Amino acid sequence: LANVFNDYIKLRNKERSELKERANSDALTSISNRRAIEEFIKGKLSDKSSGGALIFLDIDDFKSINDTFGHSAGDGVLRCVAEKIRSSFRGSDFAGRFGGDEFIIWMDNVTLNNAEFIKERINGLMGTAETEGVKIGYTLSAGITFKCEGDDYEKIVTRADRALYARKKSGKSGCSILAAPQ
């Protein structure tokens, strides 16, 4: 009876773990979803001992990819970008799909002095996705900001979003930095 009970407890714990994983993962890309992003970043902002950068990025002209190649191909591009993010950043970094064609990346223990390193990583994400037998080229625009004293989740995400839209207004395909609150 004790063995049956122990097996039951193990099964319940496994199921609970799988449910939590599904609740925090984006179904299309298998990276973290918006709920997990918020939870993670709030934790990083409450940790006063380390810095970090928040990168808000999106796929340039994604609507035209969907309109030209179809939504299924657009989904393939989203999966490709998510996979490139997963494989291009350090194990200590965090990535998630914010929604639509927008992604958020947290790079731990970096400062404005690491801006060129960060820009190189983002530029390395751009390229071609092969999906449904078609090669689709894409570029990304990114807004980068750095953890500042007094930041909360809304402030740092808004700042990164403002940097992203500054990039979009200046020609897309690249990065803009908004280092401190304004």
Short mmCIF file of C-alpha atoms in Angstrom, two decimals:
data_model
loop_
_atom_site.label_atom_id
_atom_site.label_comp_id
_atom_site.label_asym_id
_atom_site.label_seq_id
_atom_site.Cartn_x
_atom_site.Cartn_y
_atom_site.Cartn_z
CA LEU A 1 0.00 0.00 0.00
CA ALA A 2 2.87 2.37 0.81
CA ASN A 3 4.43 1.77 -2.63
CA VAL A 4 1.11 2.50 -4.36
CA PHE A 5 0.74 5.69 -2.34
CA ASN A 6 4.33 6.79 -3.14
CA ASP A 7 3.77 6.10 -6.85
CA TYR A 8 0.56 8.13 -6.70
CA ILE A 9 2.39 11.08 -5.06
CA LYS A 10 5.15 10.93 -7.71
CA LEU A 11 2.57 10.90 -10.49
CA ARG A 12 0.69 13.87 -8.98
CA ASN A 13 3.95 15.85 -8.61
CA LYS A 14 4.87 15.10 -12.21
CA GLU A 15 1.43 16.18 -13.41
CA ARG A 16 1.63 19.38 -11.35
CA SER A 17 5.05 20.16 -12.80
CA GLU A 18 3.81 19.56 -16.36
CA LEU A 19 0.77 21.79 -15.78
CA LYS A 20 2.97 24.60 -14.47
CA GLU A 21 5.25 24.24 -17.49
CA ARG A 22 2.28 24.44 -19.88
CA ALA A 23 0.84 27.43 -18.02
CA ASN A 24 4.12 29.34 -18.41
CA SER A 25 5.01 28.34 -21.99
CA ASP A 26 3.90 29.81 -25.27
CA ALA A 27 2.10 27.04 -27.17
CA LEU A 28 3.45 28.05 -30.58
CA THR A 29 7.12 28.70 -29.81
CA SER A 30 7.66 26.66 -26.62
CA ILE A 31 9.46 29.57 -24.96
CA SER A 32 8.09 31.41 -21.94
CA ASN A 33 4.79 33.25 -22.26
CA ARG A 34 3.81 36.71 -21.05
CA ARG A 35 2.79 35.49 -17.59
CA ALA A 36 6.21 33.88 -17.07
CA ILE A 37 7.98 36.97 -18.46
CA GLU A 38 6.27 39.21 -15.93
CA GLU A 39 6.99 36.88 -13.03
CA PHE A 40 10.67 36.52 -14.02
CA ILE A 41 11.32 40.23 -14.56
CA LYS A 42 9.60 41.21 -11.31
CA GLY A 43 11.94 38.79 -9.55
CA LYS A 44 14.99 40.29 -11.27
CA LEU A 45 13.91 43.84 -10.40
CA SER A 46 13.47 42.91 -6.74
CA ASP A 47 17.03 41.51 -6.65
CA LYS A 48 19.11 44.57 -5.79
CA SER A 49 22.43 42.72 -6.18
CA SER A 50 22.61 42.49 -9.97
CA GLY A 51 21.97 44.51 -13.08
CA GLY A 52 20.52 43.50 -16.37
CA ALA A 53 19.16 44.55 -19.72
CA LEU A 54 15.64 44.21 -21.02
CA ILE A 55 15.35 43.78 -24.77
CA PHE A 56 11.98 44.23 -26.45
CA LEU A 57 12.04 43.07 -30.04
CA ASP A 58 9.67 42.39 -32.86
CA ILE A 59 9.75 41.09 -36.40
CA ASP A 60 9.72 43.90 -38.94
CA ASP A 61 6.74 43.91 -41.32
CA PHE A 62 5.38 40.67 -39.89
CA LYS A 63 1.90 41.41 -41.24
CA SER A 64 3.31 41.39 -44.75
CA ILE A 65 4.90 37.96 -44.11
CA ASN A 66 1.48 36.62 -43.08
CA ASP A 67 -0.25 38.34 -46.01
CA THR A 68 2.31 37.11 -48.57
CA PHE A 69 3.04 33.58 -47.37
CA GLY A 70 0.09 32.76 -45.10
CA HIS A 71 -0.35 32.50 -41.35
CA SER A 72 1.12 29.03 -41.17
CA ALA A 73 4.37 30.32 -42.71
CA GLY A 74 4.24 33.28 -40.32
CA ASP A 75 4.01 30.80 -37.45
CA GLY A 76 7.10 29.10 -38.86
CA VAL A 77 8.98 32.41 -38.78
CA LEU A 78 7.91 32.93 -35.14
CA ARG A 79 9.18 29.45 -34.23
CA CYS A 80 12.46 30.10 -36.07
CA VAL A 81 13.04 33.40 -34.26
CA ALA A 82 12.25 31.78 -30.90
CA GLU A 83 14.71 28.96 -31.62
CA LYS A 84 17.42 31.43 -32.66
CA ILE A 85 16.84 33.39 -29.46
CA ARG A 86 17.05 30.21 -27.39
CA SER A 87 20.31 29.12 -29.03
CA SER A 88 21.99 32.55 -29.29
CA PHE A 89 21.81 33.79 -25.74
CA ARG A 90 23.54 32.65 -22.58
CA GLY A 91 22.07 30.08 -20.23
CA SER A 92 21.59 32.76 -17.57
CA ASP A 93 19.47 34.88 -19.93
CA PHE A 94 15.71 34.60 -20.21
CA ALA A 95 13.45 34.86 -23.27
CA GLY A 96 9.75 34.81 -23.87
CA ARG A 97 7.10 35.65 -26.41
CA PHE A 98 5.34 38.79 -25.25
CA GLY A 99 2.56 38.43 -27.81
CA GLY A 100 2.04 38.42 -31.57
CA ASP A 101 5.45 38.96 -33.14
CA GLU A 102 6.99 40.54 -30.02
CA PHE A 103 9.61 38.92 -27.82
CA ILE A 104 11.31 39.95 -24.61
CA ILE A 105 14.81 38.93 -23.58
CA TRP A 106 16.41 39.58 -20.20
CA MET A 107 20.20 39.54 -20.16
CA ASP A 108 21.54 39.11 -16.66
CA ASN A 109 24.49 41.05 -15.25
CA VAL A 110 25.04 43.41 -18.18
CA THR A 111 25.29 47.20 -18.28
CA LEU A 112 25.40 49.93 -20.88
CA ASN A 113 29.09 49.05 -21.30
CA ASN A 114 27.90 45.78 -22.92
CA ALA A 115 25.71 47.53 -25.51
CA GLU A 116 27.77 46.45 -28.53
CA PHE A 117 27.78 42.84 -27.34
CA ILE A 118 24.00 42.96 -26.99
CA LYS A 119 23.56 44.56 -30.42
CA GLU A 120 25.72 41.84 -32.01
CA ARG A 121 23.54 39.15 -30.42
CA ILE A 122 20.38 40.75 -31.75
CA ASN A 123 21.83 41.25 -35.23
CA GLY A 124 22.73 37.54 -35.22
CA LEU A 125 19.04 36.67 -34.82
CA MET A 126 18.12 38.13 -38.20
CA GLY A 127 18.14 36.00 -41.29
CA THR A 128 16.01 33.50 -43.12
CA ALA A 129 13.42 31.07 -41.88
CA GLU A 130 12.69 27.99 -43.94
CA THR A 131 9.10 27.00 -43.45
CA GLU A 132 6.71 25.01 -45.60
CA GLY A 133 9.41 24.69 -48.24
CA VAL A 134 9.80 28.45 -48.58
CA LYS A 135 12.71 30.61 -47.42
CA ILE A 136 11.46 33.81 -45.83
CA GLY A 137 13.91 36.58 -45.01
CA TYR A 138 13.16 38.74 -41.99
CA THR A 139 14.68 41.51 -39.92
CA LEU A 140 14.12 42.53 -36.32
CA SER A 141 13.85 45.83 -34.50
CA ALA A 142 14.82 45.99 -30.85
CA GLY A 143 14.61 48.39 -27.96
CA ILE A 144 17.13 47.94 -25.18
CA THR A 145 17.06 49.38 -21.70
CA PHE A 146 18.92 48.65 -18.50
CA LYS A 147 17.74 48.00 -14.97
CA CYS A 148 17.62 51.23 -12.95
CA GLU A 149 16.96 51.85 -9.30
CA GLY A 150 13.25 52.33 -8.72
CA ASP A 151 12.19 50.32 -11.77
CA ASP A 152 9.09 48.22 -11.60
CA TYR A 153 7.81 45.89 -14.28
CA GLU A 154 5.67 48.49 -16.05
CA LYS A 155 8.42 51.13 -16.08
CA ILE A 156 11.15 48.96 -17.54
CA VAL A 157 8.89 47.34 -20.15
CA THR A 158 7.53 50.75 -21.18
CA ARG A 159 11.06 52.11 -21.51
CA ALA A 160 12.16 49.16 -23.67
CA ASP A 161 8.99 49.55 -25.75
CA ARG A 162 9.75 53.26 -26.28
CA ALA A 163 13.26 52.35 -27.43
CA LEU A 164 11.78 49.76 -29.82
CA TYR A 165 9.43 52.29 -31.39
CA ALA A 166 12.24 54.83 -31.67
CA ARG A 167 14.06 52.21 -33.74
CA LYS A 168 10.98 51.54 -35.86
CA LYS A 169 10.62 55.26 -36.59
CA SER A 170 14.26 55.55 -37.63
CA GLY A 171 14.19 52.78 -40.20
CA LYS A 172 13.74 49.39 -38.53
CA SER A 173 16.20 46.50 -38.61
CA GLY A 174 18.46 47.19 -35.66
CA CYS A 175 18.57 48.38 -32.08
CA SER A 176 17.90 51.55 -30.13
CA ILE A 177 18.91 52.06 -26.53
CA LEU A 178 17.07 54.03 -23.89
CA ALA A 179 19.48 53.59 -21.03
CA ALA A 180 17.75 55.48 -18.22
CA PRO A 181 14.32 56.80 -17.30
CA GLN A 182 13.38 60.08 -18.95
#
